[in-house]
Amino acid sequence: MRAGGLRAPLRSAPLAGAPGAAEAAPRPGHAAAPAGEEAMRLRSGTALTLLLGCLCALLSLSWYGAFGGHKGDVVDIYQREFLALRDRLHAAEQESLKRSKELNLVLEEIKRAISEKQALRDINRTWSSLSDETKLKLWNITNKNVLHLPTIFHHLPHLLSKENSLQPAVHVGQGRTGVSVVMGIPSVKREVHSYLTDTLNSLISELTQQEKEDSVIVVLIAETDPQYTAGVAENIRNLFPKEIHSGLLEVISPSPHFYPDFSHLRESFGDPKERVRWRTKQNLDYCFLMMYAQSKGIYYVQLEDDIVAKPNYLSTMKNFALQQPSEEWMILEFSQLGFIGKMFKSLDLSLIVEFILMFYKDKPIDWLLDHILWVKVCNPEKDAKHCDRQKANLRIRFKPSLFQHVGTHSSLAGKIQKLKDKDFGKQALRKEHVNPPAEVSTSLKTYQHFTLEKAYLREDFFWAFTPTAGDFIRFRFFKPLRIERFFFRSGNIEHPEDKLFNTTVEVLPFDSLQSDKEALQEGRGTAVKYRRTPDGYIQIGSFSKGVAEGEVDPSFGPLEAIRLSIQTDSPVWIILSEIFIKKAE
């Protein structure tokens, strides 16, 4: 097709523009050429045409050869691109396989997480069947650290059985922290009598308002009976609502799962099994209290639930601690008895707790405390006197004692304990106040030398035999006085049951008519608000839980007397340990 296209112009050249054709036409103004000359021009045109055709043929062959070479280059390019595309597809296939493997791994992790979550729901069902040793080994295996430091679970592996074994089962209070002094009081159920509320009354009544804002009293009800612990906590809440609300007082009890099985304890030091169990549990009670209290304040003071405190005891302890020439001390003692009135730095509690937990089944708490000091400072190559001198730098005694042990019925069933701190004295068995001059009298029969006169003059407390209905205690002022308020407390820490019950507080206005007139002028009448007795006294208060307190209505004017009237027979003796009648300014 391409050759025919080249030949067509050659055939039409003589007709369209060949030289021969142009010359055959006669030019204007010239004669026609002769026949021989015409023949010559024809032969020359034929040769030129053949030469031109050969030239065209050579050009066609050259162009064809060139086009064929170009086609080979295109094939090479396509082949190279195809090979490159194949390589890219292969690489994409490999990358896809890699991503597929990674997605499979992620899918397996998701499946494993789901199965572990499902398995966690069944752990508690099987965990309790494992021994404590097995649980501890499993705990160590799951720990990623190479070195396994001892924890409370090493000493008490049974705690791993329950998740909340270290959480208080009862917690009443505001969780106050950042105070100077935290006081811990463990309390257990006693068969005969509980001294707890009287101990709290003694501790709280001796605190100033500033001290109440800078301290915490933590009561540990060291029992696992939920009904008993809830009852004691509710009773404390009812008796000390202000202290609970302000954060001064907290009540806690350990989880039922905190204590181990005490049935396999080894008897030692000649103690029977029940006493070994008692002292072992007591060590754990102290540890629980210390662990709870260590983050609350600077100092921790260990107390008991059957004590009485001296006035200003808290500021005395705090000042004594601050006055120490160095921080090397470990125990400050404010009572020579047992574990009463022992102050520690909160920073040392972790060490003390860990030491007690290591040997809690072996020895009582007072021995363990002495062993801590021995380990810290005593040289085995020195004699006992040298050891005692070294320990005296860590264990410093304050005199006189600030706390007295008053309970006679021990927390150990059947044990009578009459220990008394000789450095304490007896003055704290009553609370001293300056009262206005008055004549005192009573219809009660006084026991020994514990007279009403001595109680009113701050020399002793008043103690009398069983009262009956109609008995009274009267304070008649030497001259009529306006009284602002009154406070009477019956019973004391040694005899907390000797309280006044169903007893009213009555006042006798010096001029009853004048007091009624003043009340009417203020728009109220005394007869409406108060009950008047046949002999002219007006009832303004009564005893509740052994205490009577209140303010005196100013409309009564000057008073001639104040009387405590017993309304019903009482089954117990009575003690009047605190008498406070404050004059109006």
C-alpha angles and dihedrals in degrees: 000000000000090000093052090051089055096047098050095073090050092059094048096044096093091051099044110033112336115141092237092058093049093050094047091067112086112242116232113269095019132100122240118274120250120260097254093053089050090054091051092054090050093054092048091051092050092053092048091051092051091049092050091050093052090050090052091049091052090049090049092051091047092050092048091050091049093049092050091054091050090053090057091055092054092053090052091051092049091048092051091049091049091052090049091049090051090052091050092049090050091050091048090051091053091048090049091053090050093050090047091055091049092050089050090052091050089048090051090050091051091049091048092049090050091049091047091051089051090047092052089063089060098044095089089054093058102025094073091058092061122091120249091249092054092049091052092050091050090050091053093047092054091050109096094206117104092217117053113210117207116259137177088275091065090058096035105027091165088075088076089069094074129036095217097044091117096044120096111253090209124033121174119172144050101283094241117193138173097058130137100236132028117191119202122202120183113199131186135184112278123203097219113025140349118224096184101105092045090051091051091048090053094047096045097042091058094055124097119223091257091051090049089057094049101047143056129211112205118194115198113201094205097201133101099209102109093204093053096044092047090050094051092045092051091048091053090047090054095045097045107029095146093050092048093048094047093051096245093114129045130178123202138165129196125251114268085241095057096085121070127224106289095189095092101049118138116240113236143171091021093293117142119242094260092053091048089053091048096051092042092054090044090058090053091048090056091048092051092051094047093048090051095046103041096089096045104072151353098262132031122206120196114215138166131233096245105058141104124219132219122237115275091013095145098051089044092055094044094048092047090054093048092048094059110119092226142013094241094100118106105182130029111194121210095171130036094217125096116291096338121125097002114154123202134178107252089230089064096051095088091057092045094048093049092050093049092048091054092058105019092123095047110053142013121263099257091055092048092052090054090048091055090057092045092053092049102049114004121105113214089212091059128075128257094262092058089049092051091051091051093048090050088068090059100036111051123184124216120205137237099035117249096204134049128201108229106164118107099183109070125216085243104088113254096008119129112202120187099170115151130186106236091200093060106068128204104270094098092065085082135032116237123222134164107245128188117263111277145152111249127204139164141184091217123104109247121228113232113303097338095111130171090238092059091048093052092046091050094246098115142331126279116250124181141170124261110310126221133205111292096029116130147187114213135192112192114187120226088230130013112275137188107237122204102190145342138214128188126177123190126199125022138225094273094047106023093160094062095090137139115254128187092006124144132210114227135182131203113212114218091228110025094183092051092048091051090049091052091049092051091049088056090052099255138084130225091222091063098051102030135041117236122213123224091255093055102263119135120219110229103162148352141216119271120184089346097308134097122185139151149119126281117237107247090218089074089072120199114359127223097196148351120219137190108210121195109216102188140022115277126217094212141049118262134234123193102200101165130038120176123168111171120202120224114253 
